[in-house]
Amino acid sequence: MGIGDLAEGLARSVGGIGDAVGDVFREPVIRLGVTGLSRAGKTVFITSLVANLLDRGRMPQLIAARDGTIQTAYLRPQPDNTVPRFDYETHLAALTGDVPHWPDSTRAVSQLRLSFKVRPGGLLGPVTGPRRIHLDIVDYPGEWLLDLGLLDKSYRQWSDEVLARIAPRTSADAFRGALGAVDPVAAFDETTTKTLAEAFTAYLHAARAEGYYDCTPGRFLLPGEMAGSPVLTFAPLPATEGKTGALAREMERRFEAYKREVVKPFFRNHFAKIDRQVVLVDALGAIHSGPRAVDDLRAAMADILGAFRPGRNAFLSQILLGKRVEKILFAATKADHLHHAQHARLTAIMEALLRDAKDRADYAGAQTAAMSIAALRATVEETITHDGRDLDCVRGTLLETGKQAAFYPGELPEDPARILSPARSGGQKWLDADYQIMRFAPARLTLKPGEGPPHIRLDKAAEFLIGDRLR
Ligand SMILES: Nc1nc2c(ncn2[C@@H]2O[C@H](COP(=O)(O)OP(=O)(O)OP(=O)(O)O)[C@@H](O)[C@H]2O)c(=O)[nH]1
Ligand SMILES: [Mg+2]
């Protein structure tokens, strides 16, 4: 009896669970994690990727699509019964309907299975017939990944670090005010705890809106059904010499519960199963916000890479059992805000950020790459003459007014150091340039049969992420 028979028998013996379990034993599965901080473009990326894998006319750089190795692709029920399904149909309808609009914000993990029928290679090809390969795409918030750093910290260390970091930020004024009104060695009181937690959560939201990435605990921003529970009702407290009050002890207990009951289950149930990972970053948004936001992005990329470093954390090593993510792509999204003449510059900035993140995280492990992409192209290019100068613009429908406009975002520097150095040295604003950003609505599409929605380099991203497994 071979392994195949064994798997078959096992699948049969679990009866009703049937097909999905059998698939896992018999047919290869690629688990692709898609993450990024809120509004990075995860939902649009997955929707367009799936649409373009189902109809592969615009995917020439995905070799298995171009050379016909992929014979068909279709959606199948996902194997994980308790994870919400990624709502592909609704998101696609939003993007490609008569009045196209961006999909709603999503708040939790979701998953989708796409299966490929692939032409068999090798001598046995004609005998064995087409192979099936499954692609499980898992969408999860980047905020949850950044929580990994909390596992190494005690409540005391975490509080000290957070309070030091937010000291110069005016967005933390209200939280500091709330802290000032509380005696840190006070007895425990639920109302005080709740007031502090709410003020801290409000600060985290403000920091996120200002473009800061260091906004952990991540579930404070995306609480879902845990809203109001003790694991999400704590805040950092200043150190007190010698004496600890019951308030601080309860805060500490809740911080430990957060690590145990929120952070660890996410890594065990979702993160540990991922083979390939794409991290979407809104680099243009950060550049628009200024050097501090770029510096913060730089630090966040190092933290994210750190989560993927083998042996980074005892708990992770224990759940991963030597399994590791094989490829990680950092992709700057929304590149359709730039004329293609500037794409290479954006890619160079992403590459420099990645190099820097790898140095910081002392990273060795998965193969990494940086790219600039647009999952859904919302603009067309246009060159206009202004004051006797040619300006490379993009034209699209403005989200705010619904009017068509050509837009010049400013010129990214050829040398990425012009962006990275001011970011590193804590500059307040760019000295020699100003980068604008404009929000466009998705364009109304007329797709030919066999074509997915228009994109920029989504095929190249797919080739890096899964191309080798489809051959
Ligand atoms: N022009 C352009 N805009 C994009 C693209 N992808 C995303 N966007 C913009 O970014 C916004 C956020 O995209 P989503 O895909 O919803 O981002 P998300 O990461 O899923 O966001 P959350 O679910 O809130 O975490 C969209 O509403 C668009 O305004 C793109 O390829 N081109
Ligand atoms: Mg989303």
Short mmCIF file of C-alpha atoms and ligand atoms in Angstrom, two decimals:
data_model
loop_
_atom_site.label_atom_id
_atom_site.label_comp_id
_atom_site.label_asym_id
_atom_site.label_seq_id
_atom_site.Cartn_x
_atom_site.Cartn_y
_atom_site.Cartn_z
CA MET A 1 0.00 0.00 0.00
CA GLY A 2 1.56 3.32 -1.08
CA ILE A 3 1.25 6.76 0.40
CA GLY A 4 -1.43 7.59 -2.15
CA ASP A 5 -3.59 4.64 -1.03
CA LEU A 6 -3.06 5.59 2.57
CA ALA A 7 -4.20 9.15 1.91
CA GLU A 8 -7.12 7.83 -0.06
CA GLY A 9 -8.15 5.51 2.77
CA LEU A 10 -7.81 8.27 5.30
CA ALA A 11 -9.87 10.63 3.20
CA ARG A 12 -12.56 8.00 2.83
CA SER A 13 -12.58 7.21 6.50
CA VAL A 14 -13.31 10.85 7.37
CA GLY A 15 -16.26 10.48 5.02
CA GLY A 16 -18.33 13.65 4.90
CA ILE A 17 -15.37 16.03 5.11
CA GLY A 18 -14.52 14.29 1.86
CA ASP A 19 -13.11 16.17 -1.02
CA ALA A 20 -11.29 19.04 0.65
CA VAL A 21 -9.33 16.74 2.94
CA GLY A 22 -8.62 14.29 0.13
CA ASP A 23 -7.28 17.17 -1.98
CA VAL A 24 -4.82 18.12 0.69
CA PHE A 25 -3.35 14.64 0.66
CA ARG A 26 -3.27 14.09 -3.05
CA GLU A 27 -2.78 17.40 -4.74
CA PRO A 28 -0.27 20.14 -4.12
CA VAL A 29 -1.49 23.23 -2.29
CA ILE A 30 0.20 26.63 -2.32
CA ARG A 31 -0.80 28.89 0.55
CA LEU A 32 -0.31 32.51 -0.38
CA GLY A 33 -0.56 35.05 2.42
CA VAL A 34 -1.58 38.58 1.41
CA THR A 35 -1.02 41.26 4.00
CA GLY A 36 -0.44 44.97 4.42
CA LEU A 37 -1.63 47.64 6.79
CA SER A 38 -5.16 48.98 6.51
CA ARG A 39 -5.92 50.57 3.13
CA ALA A 40 -2.70 49.16 1.61
CA GLY A 41 -4.74 47.54 -1.16
CA LYS A 42 -5.16 43.89 -0.05
CA THR A 43 -8.76 43.45 -1.13
CA VAL A 44 -8.23 45.04 -4.55
CA PHE A 45 -5.05 42.98 -5.03
CA ILE A 46 -6.70 39.64 -4.28
CA THR A 47 -9.80 40.45 -6.34
CA SER A 48 -7.80 41.48 -9.39
CA LEU A 49 -5.30 38.63 -9.00
CA VAL A 50 -8.07 36.05 -8.90
CA ALA A 51 -9.92 37.64 -11.84
CA ASN A 52 -6.68 37.72 -13.83
CA LEU A 53 -5.86 34.10 -12.96
CA LEU A 54 -9.32 32.98 -14.06
CA ASP A 55 -9.05 34.97 -17.33
CA ARG A 56 -5.37 35.10 -18.12
CA GLY A 57 -5.30 37.33 -21.21
CA ARG A 58 -3.42 40.07 -19.38
CA MET A 59 -0.90 37.85 -17.62
CA PRO A 60 1.91 37.37 -20.18
CA GLN A 61 4.65 37.58 -17.55
CA LEU A 62 3.21 34.61 -15.69
CA ILE A 63 4.97 31.96 -17.75
CA ALA A 64 2.55 29.12 -16.99
CA ALA A 65 -0.27 31.35 -18.28
CA ARG A 66 1.58 32.51 -21.38
CA ASP A 67 2.73 29.08 -22.54
CA GLY A 68 -0.57 27.37 -21.86
CA THR A 69 0.67 25.18 -18.99
CA ILE A 70 -2.37 26.37 -17.04
CA GLN A 71 -5.27 24.80 -18.89
CA THR A 72 -8.09 26.04 -16.70
CA ALA A 73 -8.57 27.79 -13.38
CA TYR A 74 -11.70 27.76 -11.28
CA LEU A 75 -12.89 28.63 -7.78
CA ARG A 76 -13.39 25.80 -5.32
CA PRO A 77 -14.62 25.56 -1.73
CA GLN A 78 -11.76 26.38 0.60
CA PRO A 79 -10.42 23.73 3.00
CA ASP A 80 -10.70 25.76 6.24
CA ASN A 81 -14.29 25.55 7.38
CA THR A 82 -14.19 28.18 10.10
CA VAL A 83 -12.37 30.98 8.24
CA PRO A 84 -14.65 33.49 6.44
CA ARG A 85 -14.47 33.18 2.67
CA PHE A 86 -12.94 36.13 0.82
CA ASP A 87 -15.96 37.78 -0.77
CA TYR A 88 -14.55 37.75 -4.30
CA GLU A 89 -17.85 38.07 -6.15
CA THR A 90 -18.99 41.17 -4.23
CA HIS A 91 -15.60 42.87 -4.51
CA LEU A 92 -15.37 42.12 -8.24
CA ALA A 93 -18.88 43.45 -8.77
CA ALA A 94 -17.86 46.68 -6.99
CA LEU A 95 -14.78 47.12 -9.17
CA THR A 96 -16.24 46.15 -12.51
CA GLY A 97 -19.91 47.15 -12.27
CA ASP A 98 -21.67 49.92 -14.20
CA VAL A 99 -20.73 52.46 -11.55
CA PRO A 100 -17.37 51.10 -10.44
CA HIS A 101 -16.33 51.81 -6.87
CA TRP A 102 -13.64 50.63 -4.47
CA PRO A 103 -14.61 47.74 -2.20
CA ASP A 104 -15.48 48.32 1.45
CA SER A 105 -12.80 48.05 4.06
CA THR A 106 -12.36 44.54 5.45
CA ARG A 107 -11.56 43.77 9.03
CA ALA A 108 -10.46 40.19 9.55
CA VAL A 109 -8.87 37.11 8.08
CA SER A 110 -10.52 35.61 5.01
CA GLN A 111 -9.64 32.94 2.53
CA LEU A 112 -10.31 31.75 -1.01
CA ARG A 113 -9.30 28.66 -2.98
CA LEU A 114 -8.48 28.80 -6.66
CA SER A 115 -7.64 25.54 -8.39
CA PHE A 116 -5.63 25.08 -11.57
CA LYS A 117 -5.68 22.28 -14.06
CA VAL A 118 -2.11 22.19 -15.26
CA ARG A 119 -0.67 20.39 -18.29
CA PRO A 120 1.59 17.64 -17.04
CA GLY A 121 5.26 17.82 -17.90
CA GLY A 122 7.83 15.07 -18.44
CA LEU A 123 7.66 11.70 -20.14
CA LEU A 124 4.69 10.46 -18.17
CA GLY A 125 2.65 13.55 -19.03
CA PRO A 126 0.48 12.01 -21.71
CA VAL A 127 -0.24 9.02 -19.47
CA THR A 128 -1.09 10.82 -16.24
CA GLY A 129 -3.32 13.57 -17.68
CA PRO A 130 -3.61 17.11 -16.24
CA ARG A 131 -2.54 17.79 -12.67
CA ARG A 132 -4.51 19.83 -10.18
CA ILE A 133 -2.81 22.48 -8.07
CA HIS A 134 -4.66 24.49 -5.45
CA LEU A 135 -3.90 28.07 -4.52
CA ASP A 136 -5.26 29.08 -1.11
CA ILE A 137 -5.13 32.84 -0.75
CA VAL A 138 -5.28 34.13 2.82
CA ASP A 139 -5.97 37.83 3.45
CA TYR A 140 -4.95 39.05 6.90
CA PRO A 141 -4.26 42.49 8.41
CA GLY A 142 -0.61 43.49 8.64
CA GLU A 143 -1.34 44.95 12.06
CA TRP A 144 -1.66 41.39 13.36
CA LEU A 145 1.77 40.46 12.04
CA LEU A 146 3.40 43.37 13.85
CA ASP A 147 2.00 41.98 17.11
CA LEU A 148 4.67 39.27 16.98
CA GLY A 149 7.09 41.74 18.58
CA LEU A 150 4.90 41.79 21.70
CA LEU A 151 5.62 38.15 22.45
CA ASP A 152 9.21 38.96 23.43
CA LYS A 153 8.20 41.76 25.76
CA SER A 154 7.01 41.97 29.33
CA TYR A 155 4.27 44.42 30.19
CA ARG A 156 6.90 46.65 31.83
CA GLN A 157 9.16 46.70 28.75
CA TRP A 158 6.25 47.29 26.44
CA SER A 159 4.89 50.17 28.55
CA ASP A 160 8.30 51.86 28.78
CA GLU A 161 8.88 51.57 25.03
CA VAL A 162 5.43 52.82 24.07
CA LEU A 163 5.52 55.77 26.46
CA ALA A 164 8.98 56.81 25.21
CA ARG A 165 7.94 56.50 21.58
CA ILE A 166 4.75 58.53 21.89
CA ALA A 167 6.29 61.26 24.07
CA PRO A 168 6.88 63.69 21.16
CA ARG A 169 3.55 63.03 19.44
CA THR A 170 0.77 65.53 19.87
CA SER A 171 -1.75 62.87 18.83
CA ALA A 172 -1.00 61.22 22.21
CA ASP A 173 -1.82 64.35 24.24
CA ALA A 174 -5.27 63.18 25.27
CA PHE A 175 -3.96 59.76 26.32
CA ARG A 176 -1.17 61.39 28.34
CA GLY A 177 -3.79 63.63 29.95
CA ALA A 178 -5.83 60.56 30.93
CA LEU A 179 -2.69 58.88 32.33
CA GLY A 180 -1.83 62.01 34.32
CA ALA A 181 -5.19 61.81 36.09
CA VAL A 182 -4.49 58.27 37.34
CA ASP A 183 -2.28 57.19 40.23
CA PRO A 184 -0.19 54.36 38.72
CA VAL A 185 -0.13 52.47 42.04
CA ALA A 186 -3.91 52.78 42.41
CA ALA A 187 -6.20 49.90 43.23
CA PHE A 188 -7.91 48.20 40.28
CA ASP A 189 -11.03 49.83 38.96
CA GLU A 190 -12.80 48.80 35.75
CA THR A 191 -13.91 52.33 34.87
CA THR A 192 -10.38 53.73 35.10
CA THR A 193 -9.02 50.82 33.08
CA LYS A 194 -11.65 51.33 30.42
CA THR A 195 -11.04 55.09 30.24
CA LEU A 196 -7.30 54.55 29.78
CA ALA A 197 -7.83 51.81 27.19
CA GLU A 198 -10.21 53.99 25.22
CA ALA A 199 -7.84 56.96 25.26
CA PHE A 200 -4.98 54.69 24.17
CA THR A 201 -7.08 53.17 21.38
CA ALA A 202 -8.06 56.65 20.18
CA TYR A 203 -4.37 57.55 20.10
CA LEU A 204 -3.58 54.40 18.04
CA HIS A 205 -6.23 55.36 15.49
CA ALA A 206 -4.87 58.90 15.26
CA ALA A 207 -1.31 57.60 14.85
CA ARG A 208 -2.43 55.23 12.10
CA ALA A 209 -4.20 58.11 10.31
CA GLU A 210 -1.00 60.16 10.52
CA GLY A 211 0.82 57.37 8.72
CA TYR A 212 2.57 55.66 11.66
CA TYR A 213 2.98 51.91 11.51
CA ASP A 214 4.02 51.21 15.09
CA CYS A 215 0.42 50.85 16.21
CA THR A 216 0.38 47.69 18.29
CA PRO A 217 -1.50 45.96 19.85
CA GLY A 218 -2.96 45.53 16.36
CA ARG A 219 -6.29 44.14 17.51
CA PHE A 220 -7.05 47.45 19.27
CA LEU A 221 -7.48 48.91 15.79
CA LEU A 222 -9.41 45.95 14.40
CA PRO A 223 -11.21 44.43 17.37
CA GLY A 224 -13.96 42.49 15.56
CA GLU A 225 -15.98 40.44 17.97
CA MET A 226 -13.43 40.98 20.78
CA ALA A 227 -14.41 44.65 21.16
CA GLY A 228 -14.93 45.52 24.82
CA SER A 229 -13.40 42.29 26.16
CA PRO A 230 -10.68 42.38 28.85
CA VAL A 231 -7.94 41.31 26.37
CA LEU A 232 -8.52 44.59 24.54
CA THR A 233 -9.00 46.73 27.65
CA PHE A 234 -5.57 47.70 28.90
CA ALA A 235 -3.02 50.45 28.31
CA PRO A 236 0.63 51.19 29.10
CA LEU A 237 1.35 52.65 32.55
CA PRO A 238 4.48 54.51 33.67
CA ALA A 239 6.96 52.66 35.88
CA THR A 240 6.73 53.18 39.63
CA GLU A 241 9.60 52.54 41.94
CA GLY A 242 9.23 49.43 44.03
CA LYS A 243 5.50 49.40 44.60
CA THR A 244 3.00 48.01 42.08
CA GLY A 245 -0.70 48.66 42.50
CA ALA A 246 -3.55 46.33 41.65
CA LEU A 247 -4.38 48.45 38.59
CA ALA A 248 -0.94 47.80 37.07
CA ARG A 249 -1.12 44.11 37.98
CA GLU A 250 -4.45 43.74 36.19
CA MET A 251 -3.12 45.65 33.15
CA GLU A 252 -0.19 43.26 33.08
CA ARG A 253 -2.45 40.24 33.36
CA ARG A 254 -4.52 41.48 30.40
CA PHE A 255 -1.41 42.21 28.34
CA GLU A 256 -0.26 38.61 28.92
CA ALA A 257 -3.76 37.37 28.03
CA TYR A 258 -3.58 39.37 24.79
CA LYS A 259 -0.34 37.63 23.86
CA ARG A 260 -1.66 34.20 24.79
CA GLU A 261 -5.24 34.42 23.55
CA VAL A 262 -5.01 36.81 20.59
CA VAL A 263 -1.48 36.87 19.19
CA LYS A 264 -0.50 33.21 19.52
CA PRO A 265 -3.71 31.74 18.03
CA PHE A 266 -3.31 33.94 14.94
CA PHE A 267 0.25 32.75 14.36
CA ARG A 268 -0.69 29.13 15.05
CA ASN A 269 -3.87 29.02 12.95
CA HIS A 270 -3.00 31.23 10.01
CA PHE A 271 0.59 32.41 9.81
CA ALA A 272 2.20 29.00 10.37
CA LYS A 273 0.57 27.55 7.26
CA ILE A 274 1.79 30.13 4.75
CA ASP A 275 4.23 29.14 1.96
CA ARG A 276 4.47 32.38 0.02
CA GLN A 277 3.79 35.92 1.18
CA VAL A 278 3.08 39.26 -0.41
CA VAL A 279 3.29 42.39 1.74
CA LEU A 280 1.52 45.35 0.15
CA VAL A 281 2.71 48.80 1.13
CA ASP A 282 1.35 52.19 0.24
CA ALA A 283 4.80 53.65 -0.39
CA LEU A 284 3.42 56.56 -2.41
CA GLY A 285 1.11 57.46 0.46
CA ALA A 286 4.08 57.40 2.88
CA ILE A 287 6.19 59.56 0.56
CA HIS A 288 3.32 62.00 0.30
CA SER A 289 3.03 62.13 4.12
CA GLY A 290 6.72 62.99 4.50
CA PRO A 291 10.08 61.69 5.77
CA ARG A 292 8.74 60.50 9.12
CA ALA A 293 6.14 58.28 7.52
CA VAL A 294 8.81 56.83 5.21
CA ASP A 295 11.06 56.16 8.19
CA ASP A 296 8.21 54.46 9.95
CA LEU A 297 7.52 52.34 6.85
CA ARG A 298 11.20 51.37 6.85
CA ALA A 299 11.00 50.23 10.47
CA ALA A 300 7.75 48.38 9.84
CA MET A 301 9.28 46.50 6.89
CA ALA A 302 12.12 45.37 9.17
CA ASP A 303 9.62 44.22 11.80
CA ILE A 304 7.59 42.37 9.19
CA LEU A 305 10.68 40.66 7.80
CA GLY A 306 11.67 39.81 11.36
CA ALA A 307 8.46 37.82 11.72
CA PHE A 308 9.59 35.65 8.81
CA ARG A 309 13.12 35.09 10.04
CA PRO A 310 13.61 31.45 10.98
CA GLY A 311 14.44 31.07 14.67
CA ARG A 312 13.31 34.62 15.37
CA ASN A 313 11.14 33.62 18.25
CA ALA A 314 10.98 30.48 20.41
CA PHE A 315 7.20 30.24 20.18
CA LEU A 316 7.27 30.56 16.38
CA SER A 317 10.04 27.95 15.99
CA GLN A 318 7.94 25.60 18.04
CA ILE A 319 4.82 25.97 15.90
CA LEU A 320 6.62 26.13 12.56
CA LEU A 321 8.67 22.97 13.15
CA GLY A 322 11.23 23.97 10.55
CA LYS A 323 8.65 24.94 7.91
CA ARG A 324 9.41 28.30 6.41
CA VAL A 325 7.97 30.82 4.02
CA GLU A 326 9.83 30.39 0.75
CA LYS A 327 9.26 33.74 -0.94
CA ILE A 328 8.29 37.20 0.25
CA LEU A 329 7.34 40.00 -2.09
CA PHE A 330 7.16 43.62 -0.94
CA ALA A 331 4.99 45.43 -3.44
CA ALA A 332 4.31 49.15 -3.57
CA THR A 333 0.68 49.36 -4.65
CA LYS A 334 -1.24 52.01 -6.60
CA ALA A 335 1.62 52.61 -9.08
CA ASP A 336 -1.04 53.79 -11.54
CA HIS A 337 -0.80 57.14 -9.71
CA LEU A 338 2.49 57.58 -11.56
CA HIS A 339 3.33 57.78 -15.24
CA HIS A 340 5.33 54.69 -16.21
CA ALA A 341 8.40 56.90 -16.72
CA GLN A 342 8.61 57.00 -12.92
CA HIS A 343 7.88 53.36 -12.10
CA ALA A 344 11.54 52.35 -12.07
CA ARG A 345 12.18 55.07 -9.49
CA LEU A 346 9.42 53.81 -7.22
CA THR A 347 10.78 50.27 -7.57
CA ALA A 348 14.28 51.53 -6.72
CA ILE A 349 12.91 53.17 -3.55
CA MET A 350 11.17 49.92 -2.59
CA GLU A 351 14.38 47.97 -3.22
CA ALA A 352 16.36 50.37 -1.05
CA LEU A 353 13.76 50.11 1.72
CA LEU A 354 13.89 46.32 1.50
CA ARG A 355 17.70 46.25 1.61
CA ASP A 356 17.62 48.45 4.65
CA ALA A 357 14.94 46.29 6.30
CA LYS A 358 17.00 43.15 5.65
CA ASP A 359 20.06 44.71 7.27
CA ARG A 360 18.07 45.80 10.26
CA ALA A 361 16.31 42.50 10.73
CA ASP A 362 19.59 40.66 10.10
CA TYR A 363 17.55 38.71 7.63
CA ALA A 364 18.47 35.47 5.92
CA GLY A 365 15.86 33.01 4.79
CA ALA A 366 13.19 33.30 2.17
CA GLN A 367 13.85 34.73 -1.25
CA THR A 368 12.70 38.35 -1.28
CA ALA A 369 11.83 40.88 -3.98
CA ALA A 370 10.52 44.43 -4.23
CA MET A 371 8.23 45.72 -7.01
CA SER A 372 5.84 48.50 -7.82
CA ILE A 373 2.45 47.38 -9.06
CA ALA A 374 -1.15 48.44 -9.48
CA ALA A 375 -3.66 45.69 -8.90
CA LEU A 376 -6.30 47.71 -10.74
CA ARG A 377 -5.30 50.40 -13.13
CA ALA A 378 -7.57 53.40 -12.61
CA THR A 379 -5.72 55.88 -14.84
CA VAL A 380 -4.41 56.42 -18.36
CA GLU A 381 -1.19 58.25 -19.17
CA GLU A 382 -1.00 61.65 -20.75
CA THR A 383 1.79 64.14 -21.41
CA ILE A 384 0.80 67.79 -21.17
CA THR A 385 2.85 70.89 -21.84
CA HIS A 386 3.00 73.35 -18.99
CA ASP A 387 5.15 76.52 -19.08
CA GLY A 388 6.99 75.12 -22.08
CA ARG A 389 7.82 71.91 -20.21
CA ASP A 390 6.50 68.41 -20.89
CA LEU A 391 4.86 66.89 -17.84
CA ASP A 392 4.16 63.14 -17.65
CA CYS A 393 0.71 62.95 -16.08
CA VAL A 394 -1.95 60.39 -15.34
CA ARG A 395 -5.60 60.98 -16.09
CA GLY A 396 -8.55 59.49 -14.24
CA THR A 397 -11.85 60.16 -12.50
CA LEU A 398 -11.33 61.99 -9.23
CA LEU A 399 -12.91 60.14 -6.35
CA GLU A 400 -14.09 63.27 -4.56
CA THR A 401 -15.74 65.12 -7.45
CA GLY A 402 -16.34 62.43 -10.06
CA LYS A 403 -14.66 64.72 -12.63
CA GLN A 404 -11.97 63.68 -15.09
CA ALA A 405 -8.60 65.28 -14.49
CA ALA A 406 -4.96 65.00 -15.50
CA PHE A 407 -2.64 65.00 -12.54
CA TYR A 408 1.08 65.49 -12.05
CA PRO A 409 2.25 63.88 -8.81
CA GLY A 410 5.74 65.42 -8.74
CA GLU A 411 8.97 63.73 -9.70
CA LEU A 412 10.44 60.95 -7.60
CA PRO A 413 14.24 61.20 -7.36
CA GLU A 414 16.39 58.88 -9.43
CA ASP A 415 18.56 58.18 -6.41
CA PRO A 416 16.50 56.51 -3.61
CA ALA A 417 18.90 57.99 -1.04
CA ARG A 418 17.17 61.33 -1.62
CA ILE A 419 14.11 59.78 0.00
CA LEU A 420 15.79 57.45 2.49
CA SER A 421 18.36 59.82 3.98
CA PRO A 422 15.94 62.54 5.13
CA ALA A 423 13.71 59.74 6.45
CA ARG A 424 16.58 58.27 8.47
CA SER A 425 17.71 61.58 9.87
CA GLY A 426 14.23 62.47 11.11
CA GLY A 427 13.49 65.34 8.71
CA GLN A 428 10.09 67.00 8.99
CA LYS A 429 9.49 67.55 5.29
CA TRP A 430 11.17 67.00 1.95
CA LEU A 431 13.54 69.81 1.19
CA ASP A 432 13.61 69.84 -2.57
CA ALA A 433 10.30 68.41 -3.64
CA ASP A 434 6.67 67.94 -2.92
CA TYR A 435 4.83 64.74 -3.73
CA GLN A 436 1.13 64.94 -4.32
CA ILE A 437 -1.40 62.23 -4.21
CA MET A 438 -4.85 62.15 -5.68
CA ARG A 439 -7.53 59.56 -5.20
CA PHE A 440 -9.03 58.18 -8.37
CA ALA A 441 -12.18 56.13 -8.74
CA PRO A 442 -11.87 52.85 -10.62
CA ALA A 443 -12.48 53.33 -14.34
CA ARG A 444 -15.47 51.85 -16.12
CA LEU A 445 -14.28 48.72 -17.91
CA THR A 446 -15.24 46.88 -21.03
CA LEU A 447 -13.42 43.59 -20.85
CA LYS A 448 -12.91 41.30 -23.83
CA PRO A 449 -13.55 37.59 -23.29
CA GLY A 450 -10.53 35.97 -21.66
CA GLU A 451 -9.24 39.22 -20.19
CA GLY A 452 -9.12 40.17 -16.53
CA PRO A 453 -9.17 43.77 -15.25
CA PRO A 454 -6.26 46.02 -16.31
CA HIS A 455 -3.31 46.13 -13.91
CA ILE A 456 0.36 46.99 -13.75
CA ARG A 457 2.83 44.12 -13.25
CA LEU A 458 0.38 41.89 -11.41
CA ASP A 459 1.58 39.12 -13.74
CA LYS A 460 5.19 39.72 -12.71
CA ALA A 461 4.19 39.60 -9.05
CA ALA A 462 2.31 36.33 -9.65
CA GLU A 463 5.29 34.85 -11.48
CA PHE A 464 7.57 35.61 -8.54
CA LEU A 465 5.08 34.32 -5.97
CA ILE A 466 3.71 31.14 -7.51
CA GLY A 467 5.17 30.74 -11.03
CA ASP A 468 7.71 28.04 -10.08
CA ARG A 469 5.03 25.87 -8.49
CA LEU A 470 2.87 25.89 -11.62
CA ARG A 471 5.50 24.52 -13.94
N1 LIG B 1 -5.43 53.79 -8.08
C1 LIG B 1 -5.43 52.68 -7.37
N2 LIG B 1 -5.93 52.71 -6.13
C2 LIG B 1 -5.93 51.57 -5.42
C3 LIG B 1 -5.41 50.34 -5.94
N3 LIG B 1 -5.54 49.40 -4.97
C4 LIG B 1 -6.10 50.01 -3.91
N4 LIG B 1 -6.36 51.32 -4.17
C5 LIG B 1 -6.91 52.34 -3.26
O1 LIG B 1 -6.66 51.93 -1.93
C6 LIG B 1 -7.87 51.76 -1.20
C7 LIG B 1 -7.75 50.58 -0.28
O2 LIG B 1 -7.72 49.38 -1.03
P1 LIG B 1 -8.21 48.01 -0.38
O3 LIG B 1 -7.88 46.93 -1.32
O4 LIG B 1 -9.60 48.10 0.14
O5 LIG B 1 -7.19 47.97 0.86
P2 LIG B 1 -7.17 46.94 2.07
O6 LIG B 1 -5.73 46.73 2.41
O7 LIG B 1 -7.98 45.74 1.77
O8 LIG B 1 -7.84 47.84 3.20
P3 LIG B 1 -8.57 47.36 4.56
O9 LIG B 1 -9.50 46.26 4.19
O10 LIG B 1 -9.22 48.59 5.06
O11 LIG B 1 -7.44 46.91 5.44
C8 LIG B 1 -8.95 51.62 -2.27
O12 LIG B 1 -10.19 52.05 -1.76
C9 LIG B 1 -8.42 52.50 -3.38
O13 LIG B 1 -8.71 53.85 -3.12
C10 LIG B 1 -4.88 50.36 -7.27
O14 LIG B 1 -4.39 49.33 -7.79
N5 LIG B 1 -4.92 51.55 -7.93
MG MG B 2 -9.48 44.83 2.72
#
